[in-house]
Amino acid sequence: MSSNTTLQERPRVNMFFATALLILVLLCLVCATWLKGKSKDQTLLPPGPPPLPFIGNIHQVKHRELLLSLQQFQEKYGPIFTVYFGSQPSVMLCGYDMVKEALIDHKDVFSGRGRRPLVESVIKGYGIIDSNGERWKQMRRFALTTLRNFGMGKRSIEQRIQEEAQFLVEEFSKTEGKSFDPTFLLGCSISNIICSIVFGKRFSYNDEHFLSLLKNITGALRFMNSGWGMIFYYFHRLLRHLPGPHQKGIRYLTDVKAFVQERVDESLDTLNADSTRHFIDCFLVKMQQDQQNPASEFHNKNLVASSMNLFFAGTETTSTTLRYGFLALLKYPEIQAKIQDEIERVIGDRCPSAEDRTKMPYTEAVIYEIQRFSDIIPTGVPHATTEDVSFRGYTIPKGTEVFPLLTTVLNDPKQFPQPGLFSPDRFLDDKGALKKYAAFMPFSAGRRMCPGEGLARMELFLFLTTILQNFTLTTVVSREDLDLSPECSSAGHLPRCYKMSVVPRH
Ligand code: HEM
Ligand SMILES: *[C@@H]1O[C@H](CO)[C@@H](O)[C@H](O)[C@H]1NC(C)=O
């Protein structure tokens, strides 16, 4: 039945493809003339592979091998180069020195946000991630203070994570030693933390509504990382109003938006300004306080978009990191055993708390190395220049898209010798204390640096310690056969699929 449906859908997609191609060719001619007019600017940009009209360099970049292509350009053109995704130039920054010079030494000019067309078509520049200027400042500041745990009621964020980690332990216990793919359970529990923070409710892992929310979030993310997602990224102006698979991507986002709007309406009905329960409540109170202020960005559209941002930025990232971490611990059982020793020494049988982190440098070093090694957002999130800027002898015009290629920082051999090696010890000094590196930037750096860092770190620590306090992770696969190399999509790194089983320690 279901295979029939897909068969029937194929010709439609193909026809659409043909039409789209035809339009593309026509537009090429128009744009060729237009690009010629623009070539004056191009001479000021960093060098790069010569672009064709309209399509730019996309014929030289395969979607599955985007990172490989970028690496080849880096070898040829150096640590700063320009690639045209379609007719727009994107400046690529490689290695710690270059990324630091832009995001930290020139932090304001490089603080704009580049295009994210799929999201743009649903949340239209509202919220934290896709906004700029004054709106972005207000939204970001608010998210940062709220996530730091002010005014979110009696239960701290730490307690919410501790509670969820215990639920995960329960679910792991139910597997009774059978081997399972941890993706689903980790996804549920990490999403629940965002649910708890944003609208004050956690769901059981078989709640249908919850599962459809997760399905829609991963559906949208999967689309963005797919081949079609890339095509949409290049040609969104053209495709936005045409049929095609991108409409499904947009649909996922629209559904999540409707879901968040419902939670907002519910919260408004039951709001008590003296006892706010969660992020949405805090935002609603701020909206009421700011009612007379015409410059205020606190209104419904920004509330819904900001909440959606937290879901999209805060779920897959953290659960993918954990899943990668578990895989590394399966491959290196001796590292797992050392964490368990540290847990026994510092925590014992009580519930792990955020405070324990300062006393557990080994565990922290492993988490750092998991993040460095897993490198889950290799291209970074696109930035844009807010002004014309002279940089390394080039002139980058205002509004140019800039990619800080985080993978080239986390794997910069000058910063991290033998970057391909999974080695937590690189984060420890000879006294066994945690060693910090400026080049350790899985959360990026500068003005746009991830505002969820504190939350993510707390989650990674509490989940990892709670699980390893209760279980030992094992697998029947021999360690030589466990492959830590990433499964690449166009923009993300994912661990390869694997199964594990958990053996209770008590
Ligand atoms: C391991 C987990 C995470 C990683 C690796 C990660 C990484 C990143 C990166 C690389 C960026 C782009 C920064 C830039 O533009 O240069 C970012 C932005 C962002 N992240 Fe995270 N993140 C994680 C978890 C979270 C969590 C848990 C939340 C929230 C609850 C969150 C919320 C955000 C938001 C709102 C932005 C946009 C910031 C802005 O545009 O000003 N992230 N994150
Ligand atoms: C998820 O998407 C489905 C299908 O589009 C929709 O019926 C459902 O309401 C959505 N759920 C949520 C929570 O967004």
Coordinates of C-alpha atoms and ligand atoms in Angstrom, one line a residue:
M1 CA 0.0 0.0 0.0
S2 CA 2.5 2.5 1.1
S3 CA 5.0 1.6 -1.6
N4 CA 2.3 2.1 -4.2
T5 CA 1.8 5.7 -3.0
T6 CA 5.4 6.5 -3.4
L7 CA 5.5 5.0 -6.9
Q8 CA 2.6 7.2 -7.9
E9 CA 4.3 10.3 -6.5
R10 CA 7.5 9.9 -8.4
P11 CA 6.3 11.1 -11.9
R12 CA 4.9 14.2 -10.2
V13 CA 8.2 15.0 -8.6
N14 CA 10.0 14.3 -11.9
M15 CA 7.7 16.6 -13.8
F16 CA 8.2 19.3 -11.3
F17 CA 11.9 18.8 -11.5
A18 CA 11.8 19.2 -15.3
T19 CA 9.7 22.4 -15.0
A20 CA 12.0 23.8 -12.4
L21 CA 15.0 23.1 -14.5
L22 CA 13.5 24.8 -17.5
I23 CA 12.8 27.9 -15.4
L24 CA 16.3 27.7 -14.0
V25 CA 17.8 27.8 -17.5
L26 CA 15.8 30.8 -18.5
L27 CA 16.7 32.6 -15.4
C28 CA 20.4 31.8 -16.0
L29 CA 20.3 34.1 -19.0
V30 CA 18.8 36.9 -17.1
C31 CA 21.2 36.5 -14.2
A32 CA 24.3 36.2 -16.4
T33 CA 23.8 39.8 -17.4
W34 CA 23.1 40.7 -13.8
L35 CA 26.1 38.9 -12.4
K36 CA 28.4 40.7 -14.9
G37 CA 27.2 44.0 -13.5
K38 CA 28.1 42.8 -10.1
S39 CA 31.5 41.4 -10.9
K40 CA 33.1 44.7 -9.7
D41 CA 32.3 43.8 -6.1
Q42 CA 33.6 40.3 -6.6
T43 CA 37.2 41.4 -7.0
L44 CA 37.1 42.6 -3.4
L45 CA 36.0 39.3 -2.0
P46 CA 38.4 36.5 -1.0
P47 CA 39.4 34.2 -3.9
G48 CA 37.6 31.0 -4.7
P49 CA 36.5 28.7 -7.5
P50 CA 35.1 30.7 -10.4
P51 CA 31.3 30.7 -10.3
L52 CA 28.9 30.1 -13.2
P53 CA 26.0 32.5 -13.6
F54 CA 23.0 31.8 -11.4
I55 CA 24.1 28.4 -10.1
G56 CA 27.5 29.7 -8.8
N57 CA 29.6 26.8 -7.7
I58 CA 27.0 24.3 -6.9
H59 CA 28.0 22.1 -9.8
Q60 CA 31.3 21.7 -8.0
V61 CA 29.8 20.8 -4.6
K62 CA 28.0 17.5 -4.1
H63 CA 25.5 17.6 -1.4
R64 CA 26.7 14.4 0.4
E65 CA 30.2 15.7 0.0
L66 CA 29.8 19.3 0.8
L67 CA 32.4 19.2 3.5
L68 CA 34.9 17.4 1.4
S69 CA 34.5 19.9 -1.4
L70 CA 35.0 22.8 1.1
Q71 CA 38.1 21.1 2.3
Q72 CA 39.5 20.9 -1.2
F73 CA 38.7 24.6 -1.8
Q74 CA 40.5 25.3 1.5
E75 CA 43.6 23.4 0.3
K76 CA 43.6 25.3 -3.0
Y77 CA 42.6 28.9 -1.9
G78 CA 43.7 29.0 1.8
P79 CA 41.9 29.6 5.0
I80 CA 39.5 32.3 3.7
F81 CA 37.7 31.8 0.4
T82 CA 34.4 32.6 -1.4
V83 CA 31.9 30.0 -2.7
Y84 CA 28.8 30.9 -4.6
F85 CA 25.7 28.9 -3.5
G86 CA 23.5 30.1 -6.3
S87 CA 24.2 33.7 -7.2
Q88 CA 25.0 34.8 -3.7
P89 CA 28.6 34.8 -2.4
S90 CA 29.4 33.0 0.9
V91 CA 32.7 33.7 2.6
M92 CA 34.2 30.6 4.3
L93 CA 36.4 30.9 7.3
C94 CA 38.8 28.0 8.2
G95 CA 40.9 27.2 11.2
Y96 CA 41.1 28.7 14.7
D97 CA 43.1 31.8 13.8
M98 CA 40.7 32.9 11.1
V99 CA 37.5 32.1 12.9
K100 CA 38.7 33.8 16.0
E101 CA 39.8 36.9 14.2
A102 CA 36.3 37.3 12.7
L103 CA 34.0 36.2 15.4
I104 CA 36.0 37.5 18.4
D105 CA 38.3 40.3 17.2
H106 CA 35.6 41.7 14.9
K107 CA 32.6 40.5 16.9
D108 CA 30.1 43.2 16.0
V109 CA 30.5 43.2 12.2
F110 CA 30.3 39.5 12.0
S111 CA 27.3 39.1 14.3
G112 CA 24.5 39.2 11.6
R113 CA 22.6 36.0 10.7
G114 CA 22.8 34.5 7.2
R115 CA 19.9 33.0 5.4
R116 CA 18.0 30.0 6.5
P117 CA 15.3 30.0 3.9
L118 CA 13.1 27.1 5.1
V119 CA 12.7 28.5 8.6
E120 CA 12.4 32.0 7.1
S121 CA 9.3 31.0 5.2
V122 CA 7.6 30.0 8.4
I123 CA 8.9 32.3 11.1
K124 CA 9.9 35.3 8.9
G125 CA 12.8 36.7 10.8
Y126 CA 11.2 36.6 14.3
G127 CA 12.7 35.0 17.3
I128 CA 16.4 34.6 18.3
I129 CA 18.2 32.6 15.7
D130 CA 17.0 34.3 12.5
S131 CA 16.6 37.9 13.7
N132 CA 19.0 40.7 13.5
G133 CA 19.6 44.2 15.1
E134 CA 17.5 45.4 18.0
R135 CA 15.1 42.5 17.8
W136 CA 17.8 40.0 18.1
K137 CA 19.4 41.8 21.0
Q138 CA 16.2 41.8 23.0
M139 CA 15.3 38.2 22.2
R140 CA 18.7 36.9 22.9
R141 CA 19.1 38.7 26.2
F142 CA 15.8 37.5 27.3
A143 CA 16.5 33.9 26.4
L144 CA 19.9 34.0 28.1
T145 CA 18.5 35.3 31.4
T146 CA 15.6 33.0 31.4
L147 CA 17.7 29.9 30.6
R148 CA 20.0 31.0 33.5
N149 CA 17.1 30.1 35.7
F150 CA 15.7 33.4 36.8
G151 CA 12.0 33.6 37.5
M152 CA 11.0 30.2 36.2
G153 CA 9.1 29.1 39.3
K154 CA 10.1 26.8 42.1
R155 CA 11.7 24.0 40.1
S156 CA 15.1 24.9 38.8
I157 CA 16.3 23.8 35.4
E158 CA 18.7 21.4 37.2
Q159 CA 15.9 19.7 38.9
R160 CA 14.0 19.3 35.6
I161 CA 17.0 17.6 34.1
Q162 CA 17.6 15.4 37.1
E163 CA 14.0 14.3 37.0
E164 CA 14.1 13.5 33.3
A165 CA 17.4 11.5 33.7
Q166 CA 15.7 9.3 36.2
F167 CA 12.8 8.6 33.8
L168 CA 15.4 7.7 31.2
V169 CA 17.0 5.2 33.7
E170 CA 13.6 3.6 34.1
E171 CA 13.1 3.3 30.4
F172 CA 16.6 1.8 30.0
S173 CA 15.8 -0.7 32.8
K174 CA 12.8 -1.9 30.8
T175 CA 15.1 -3.1 28.0
E176 CA 16.2 -5.9 30.4
G177 CA 19.6 -6.4 28.8
K178 CA 18.3 -6.7 25.2
S179 CA 20.1 -4.6 22.7
F180 CA 18.4 -1.5 21.4
D181 CA 19.1 1.7 19.4
P182 CA 19.2 4.5 21.9
T183 CA 18.2 7.2 19.4
F184 CA 14.5 7.2 20.3
L185 CA 14.7 7.2 24.1
L186 CA 17.5 9.8 24.1
G187 CA 15.4 12.0 21.7
C188 CA 12.3 11.7 23.9
S189 CA 14.1 12.6 27.1
I190 CA 16.1 15.6 25.7
S191 CA 13.0 17.0 24.1
N192 CA 11.1 16.6 27.4
I193 CA 13.6 19.0 29.0
I194 CA 12.8 21.7 26.4
C195 CA 9.1 21.0 26.9
S196 CA 9.5 21.4 30.6
I197 CA 11.4 24.6 30.2
V198 CA 9.3 26.2 27.5
F199 CA 5.8 25.2 28.6
G200 CA 6.2 23.4 31.9
K201 CA 5.1 19.9 31.0
R202 CA 6.9 16.6 30.3
F203 CA 5.3 13.8 28.3
S204 CA 5.4 10.0 28.7
Y205 CA 7.5 8.4 25.9
N206 CA 4.4 6.9 24.3
D207 CA 2.2 10.0 24.3
E208 CA 0.9 10.3 20.7
H209 CA 0.9 14.1 20.7
F210 CA 4.4 14.2 21.9
L211 CA 5.6 11.7 19.3
S212 CA 4.0 13.6 16.5
L213 CA 5.8 16.8 17.8
L214 CA 9.1 14.9 17.7
K215 CA 8.3 13.5 14.3
N216 CA 7.7 17.0 12.9
I217 CA 10.8 18.4 14.4
T218 CA 13.1 15.7 13.1
G219 CA 11.2 15.8 9.8
A220 CA 11.9 19.5 9.3
L221 CA 15.6 19.0 10.3
R222 CA 16.0 16.0 8.1
F223 CA 14.6 18.0 5.1
M224 CA 17.0 20.8 5.7
N225 CA 19.9 18.3 5.6
S226 CA 18.6 16.5 2.5
G227 CA 19.5 17.0 -1.2
W228 CA 16.2 18.8 -1.7
G229 CA 16.9 20.9 1.3
M230 CA 20.1 22.1 -0.4
I231 CA 18.3 22.9 -3.6
F232 CA 15.7 24.8 -1.7
Y233 CA 18.5 26.7 0.1
Y234 CA 20.0 27.7 -3.2
F235 CA 16.8 28.6 -5.1
H236 CA 14.3 29.4 -2.4
R237 CA 13.0 32.6 -4.0
L238 CA 12.1 30.6 -7.1
L239 CA 10.8 27.4 -5.4
R240 CA 8.9 28.9 -2.4
H241 CA 5.7 29.2 -4.3
L242 CA 6.0 26.0 -6.4
P243 CA 5.0 22.5 -5.3
G244 CA 7.7 20.0 -4.3
P245 CA 9.2 18.2 -1.4
H246 CA 10.1 21.5 0.3
Q247 CA 6.4 22.1 0.9
K248 CA 6.5 19.1 3.3
G249 CA 9.4 20.7 5.1
I250 CA 7.4 23.9 5.4
R251 CA 4.4 21.9 6.6
Y252 CA 6.4 20.3 9.5
L253 CA 7.4 23.7 10.7
T254 CA 3.9 25.1 10.3
D255 CA 2.6 22.2 12.4
V256 CA 5.1 22.8 15.2
K257 CA 4.3 26.5 15.1
A258 CA 0.6 25.8 15.6
F259 CA 1.4 23.5 18.5
V260 CA 3.5 26.2 20.2
Q261 CA 0.8 28.8 19.6
E262 CA -1.7 26.5 21.4
R263 CA 0.6 26.2 24.4
V264 CA 0.9 30.0 24.4
D265 CA -2.9 30.5 24.4
E266 CA -3.3 28.0 27.2
S267 CA -0.6 29.7 29.2
L268 CA -2.2 33.1 28.7
D269 CA -5.5 31.7 30.1
T270 CA -3.9 30.4 33.3
L271 CA -1.2 33.1 33.7
N272 CA -0.3 34.3 37.2
A273 CA 2.3 37.0 37.0
D274 CA 3.4 36.3 40.6
S275 CA 4.3 32.7 39.9
T276 CA 5.6 32.1 36.4
R277 CA 5.9 28.5 35.5
H278 CA 8.1 28.4 32.4
F279 CA 9.6 30.3 29.5
I280 CA 6.3 31.2 27.9
D281 CA 4.9 32.6 31.1
C282 CA 8.0 34.7 31.6
F283 CA 7.7 36.1 28.1
L284 CA 4.0 36.8 28.6
V285 CA 4.7 38.8 31.7
K286 CA 7.3 40.8 29.9
M287 CA 4.8 41.4 27.1
Q288 CA 2.4 42.9 29.6
Q289 CA 5.1 45.0 31.3
D290 CA 6.1 46.4 27.9
Q291 CA 2.7 47.1 26.6
Q292 CA 3.3 50.9 26.6
N293 CA 6.7 50.7 25.0
P294 CA 6.6 51.0 21.2
A295 CA 10.2 49.8 20.8
S296 CA 9.5 46.6 22.6
E297 CA 10.0 43.4 20.6
F298 CA 8.0 41.4 23.2
H299 CA 4.9 40.3 21.2
N300 CA 3.2 37.1 20.2
K301 CA 5.2 36.5 17.0
N302 CA 8.5 36.8 18.7
L303 CA 7.3 34.5 21.5
V304 CA 6.2 31.8 19.2
A305 CA 9.4 32.0 17.1
S306 CA 11.7 32.1 20.1
S307 CA 10.0 29.0 21.6
M308 CA 10.3 27.2 18.3
N309 CA 14.0 28.2 18.2
L310 CA 14.5 26.5 21.6
F311 CA 12.9 23.3 20.3
F312 CA 14.9 23.2 17.1
A313 CA 18.2 24.3 18.5
G314 CA 18.0 22.5 21.8
T315 CA 16.9 18.9 21.1
E316 CA 18.7 17.2 18.2
T317 CA 22.0 18.9 19.1
T318 CA 22.1 17.6 22.6
S319 CA 20.7 14.1 21.9
T320 CA 23.0 13.6 18.9
T321 CA 26.0 14.5 21.1
L322 CA 24.9 12.0 23.8
R323 CA 24.3 9.3 21.2
Y324 CA 27.8 9.9 19.8
G325 CA 29.2 9.8 23.3
F326 CA 27.6 6.5 24.1
L327 CA 29.1 5.1 20.9
A328 CA 32.6 6.3 21.9
L329 CA 32.2 4.7 25.3
L330 CA 31.2 1.4 23.7
K331 CA 34.4 1.5 21.7
Y332 CA 36.5 2.6 24.6
P333 CA 35.2 0.6 27.7
E334 CA 38.3 1.6 29.6
I335 CA 37.2 5.3 29.4
Q336 CA 33.8 4.3 30.5
A337 CA 35.3 2.5 33.5
K338 CA 37.3 5.6 34.5
I339 CA 34.2 7.7 34.5
Q340 CA 32.4 5.1 36.7
D341 CA 35.4 5.2 39.1
E342 CA 35.1 9.0 39.3
I343 CA 31.3 8.7 39.9
E344 CA 31.9 6.3 42.7
R345 CA 34.5 8.5 44.3
V346 CA 32.6 11.8 44.1
I347 CA 28.9 11.0 43.8
G348 CA 28.3 7.5 45.2
D349 CA 24.7 6.5 45.2
R350 CA 23.0 9.9 45.5
C351 CA 21.5 11.7 42.5
P352 CA 24.2 13.5 40.4
S353 CA 24.0 17.3 40.6
A354 CA 25.6 20.1 38.6
E355 CA 27.8 21.0 41.5
D356 CA 29.7 17.7 41.1
R357 CA 31.2 18.8 37.8
T358 CA 33.9 20.9 39.4
K359 CA 35.1 17.8 41.2
M360 CA 35.0 15.5 38.2
P361 CA 37.6 16.7 35.7
Y362 CA 37.9 13.3 34.0
T363 CA 34.2 13.1 33.2
E364 CA 34.3 16.7 32.0
A365 CA 37.3 16.0 29.8
V366 CA 35.4 13.1 28.2
I367 CA 32.4 15.3 27.5
Y368 CA 34.7 17.9 26.0
E369 CA 36.3 15.4 23.8
I370 CA 32.9 13.9 22.8
Q371 CA 31.9 17.4 21.7
R372 CA 35.1 18.1 19.9
F373 CA 35.3 14.8 18.2
S374 CA 31.6 14.5 17.2
D375 CA 31.7 17.9 15.6
I376 CA 28.0 17.9 15.0
I377 CA 27.6 21.3 13.3
P378 CA 30.6 21.2 11.0
T379 CA 29.8 24.2 8.9
G380 CA 28.5 26.3 11.8
V381 CA 25.3 28.3 11.4
P382 CA 25.6 31.0 8.7
H383 CA 26.5 34.5 9.8
A384 CA 26.3 37.7 7.8
T385 CA 28.3 41.0 8.0
T386 CA 26.4 43.9 9.5
E387 CA 28.6 46.5 7.8
D388 CA 31.2 46.7 4.9
V389 CA 34.3 45.4 6.5
S390 CA 38.0 45.2 5.6
F391 CA 39.3 41.9 6.7
R392 CA 42.6 40.2 5.9
G393 CA 43.1 42.6 2.9
Y394 CA 39.7 41.9 1.4
T395 CA 36.6 44.0 1.5
I396 CA 33.5 42.1 2.5
P397 CA 30.3 44.1 1.7
K398 CA 27.5 44.5 4.3
G399 CA 25.1 41.6 4.2
T400 CA 27.5 39.0 2.9
E401 CA 27.0 35.5 4.2
V402 CA 29.9 34.1 6.3
F403 CA 30.4 30.6 7.4
P404 CA 32.6 29.9 10.4
L405 CA 33.5 26.3 9.5
L406 CA 33.6 25.0 13.1
T407 CA 34.9 21.6 11.9
T408 CA 38.2 23.3 10.8
V409 CA 38.5 24.7 14.3
L410 CA 37.7 21.6 16.3
N411 CA 40.1 19.6 14.0
D412 CA 42.7 22.3 13.6
P413 CA 45.9 20.3 13.9
K414 CA 47.8 23.3 15.4
Q415 CA 45.3 23.4 18.3
F416 CA 44.5 19.7 18.7
P417 CA 47.4 17.5 17.6
Q418 CA 46.1 14.3 15.9
P419 CA 42.6 15.7 15.7
G420 CA 41.2 12.4 14.3
L421 CA 42.0 10.6 17.5
F422 CA 39.4 10.3 20.3
S423 CA 41.5 11.2 23.3
P424 CA 39.9 12.8 26.5
D425 CA 43.4 13.1 27.9
R426 CA 44.1 16.1 25.7
F427 CA 41.7 18.1 27.9
L428 CA 43.7 17.2 31.1
D429 CA 46.9 18.7 32.4
D430 CA 49.6 16.6 34.1
K431 CA 47.9 17.1 37.4
G432 CA 44.7 15.7 36.1
A433 CA 42.9 19.1 36.1
L434 CA 40.7 20.2 33.3
K435 CA 42.6 22.1 30.5
K436 CA 40.7 24.7 28.6
Y437 CA 41.3 25.6 25.0
A438 CA 40.1 28.8 23.2
A439 CA 39.8 26.7 20.1
F440 CA 37.3 24.4 21.7
M441 CA 34.2 26.0 20.2
P442 CA 31.5 23.4 19.5
F443 CA 29.0 26.2 20.5
S444 CA 30.7 28.7 18.1
A445 CA 32.1 32.0 19.5
G446 CA 31.4 35.7 19.7
R447 CA 28.1 37.5 19.8
R448 CA 26.1 34.7 18.3
M449 CA 27.6 32.0 20.4
C450 CA 25.0 29.4 21.5
P451 CA 22.9 30.7 24.4
G452 CA 22.0 27.2 25.3
E453 CA 25.6 26.2 26.2
G454 CA 25.0 26.2 29.9
L455 CA 21.9 24.1 29.6
A456 CA 23.4 21.7 27.1
R457 CA 26.5 21.2 29.3
M458 CA 24.3 20.5 32.3
E459 CA 22.2 18.0 30.4
L460 CA 25.3 16.2 29.0
F461 CA 26.8 15.9 32.4
L462 CA 23.7 14.9 34.3
F463 CA 22.6 12.4 31.7
L464 CA 26.0 10.8 31.3
T465 CA 26.7 10.5 35.0
T466 CA 23.1 9.3 35.9
I467 CA 23.2 6.6 33.2
L468 CA 26.8 5.4 34.0
Q469 CA 25.9 5.4 37.7
N470 CA 23.1 3.0 37.0
F471 CA 24.4 0.9 34.1
T472 CA 27.4 -0.2 32.1
L473 CA 27.0 0.1 28.4
T474 CA 27.9 -2.9 26.3
T475 CA 27.7 -4.2 22.8
V476 CA 28.2 -7.5 21.1
V477 CA 30.0 -5.8 18.2
S478 CA 33.8 -6.1 18.6
R479 CA 35.5 -2.8 19.2
E480 CA 37.4 -2.8 15.9
D481 CA 34.1 -3.0 14.1
L482 CA 32.6 0.0 15.9
D483 CA 33.0 2.9 13.5
L484 CA 33.3 6.4 15.0
S485 CA 33.5 8.2 11.7
P486 CA 30.4 10.3 11.1
E487 CA 27.5 9.7 8.8
C488 CA 27.5 12.9 6.7
S489 CA 24.5 14.7 5.6
S490 CA 25.0 18.1 3.8
A491 CA 25.4 20.1 6.9
G492 CA 25.4 17.8 9.9
H493 CA 27.4 15.0 11.4
L494 CA 25.6 12.1 12.9
P495 CA 26.9 9.0 14.5
R496 CA 26.4 5.8 12.5
C497 CA 23.4 3.7 13.6
Y498 CA 24.3 1.3 16.4
K499 CA 22.7 -0.9 19.1
M500 CA 23.8 -1.2 22.7
S501 CA 22.6 -3.0 25.8
V502 CA 22.7 -1.8 29.3
V503 CA 23.7 -3.9 32.3
P504 CA 22.5 -2.7 35.7
R505 CA 25.3 -2.0 38.2
H506 CA 23.3 -2.6 41.3
Ligands
HEM1 C1 25.3 20.1 22.4 C2 24.4 20.9 22.2 C3 24.4 22.2 21.4 C4 25.4 22.6 20.4 C5 26.6 21.8 19.9 C6 24.9 23.9 20.0 C7 25.6 24.6 19.0 C8 25.2 25.8 18.5 C9 25.9 26.6 17.5 C10 27.1 26.1 16.8 C11 25.1 27.7 17.2 C12 25.4 28.8 16.2 C13 26.2 29.9 16.8 C14 26.5 30.9 15.7 O1 25.7 31.5 15.1 O2 27.7 31.1 15.5 C15 24.0 27.7 18.2 C16 23.1 28.7 18.2 C17 22.0 28.6 19.1 N1 21.7 27.7 20.0 FE1 22.8 26.0 20.4 N2 23.8 24.3 20.6 C18 23.5 23.2 21.5 C19 22.4 23.2 22.4 C20 21.5 24.2 22.5 C21 20.4 24.3 23.5 C22 20.2 23.2 24.5 C23 19.7 25.4 23.2 C24 18.5 26.0 23.9 C25 17.7 25.6 24.7 C26 20.3 26.1 22.1 C27 19.9 27.3 21.6 C28 20.5 28.0 20.6 C29 20.0 29.3 20.1 C30 18.7 30.0 20.5 C31 20.9 29.7 19.1 C32 20.9 30.9 18.2 C33 21.7 32.1 18.9 C34 21.7 33.4 18.1 O3 21.4 33.4 16.9 O4 22.0 34.4 18.7 N3 21.4 25.4 21.7 N4 24.1 26.5 18.9
LIG2 C1 2.7 16.9 13.2 O1 2.4 16.8 11.8 C2 1.2 16.1 11.6 C3 1.0 15.9 10.1 O2 1.3 17.1 9.4 C4 0.0 16.9 12.2 O3 -1.2 16.2 12.0 C5 0.3 17.0 13.7 O4 -0.7 17.8 14.3 C6 1.6 17.6 14.0 N1 1.9 17.6 15.4 C7 2.5 18.6 16.1 C8 2.5 18.4 17.6 O5 3.0 19.5 15.6

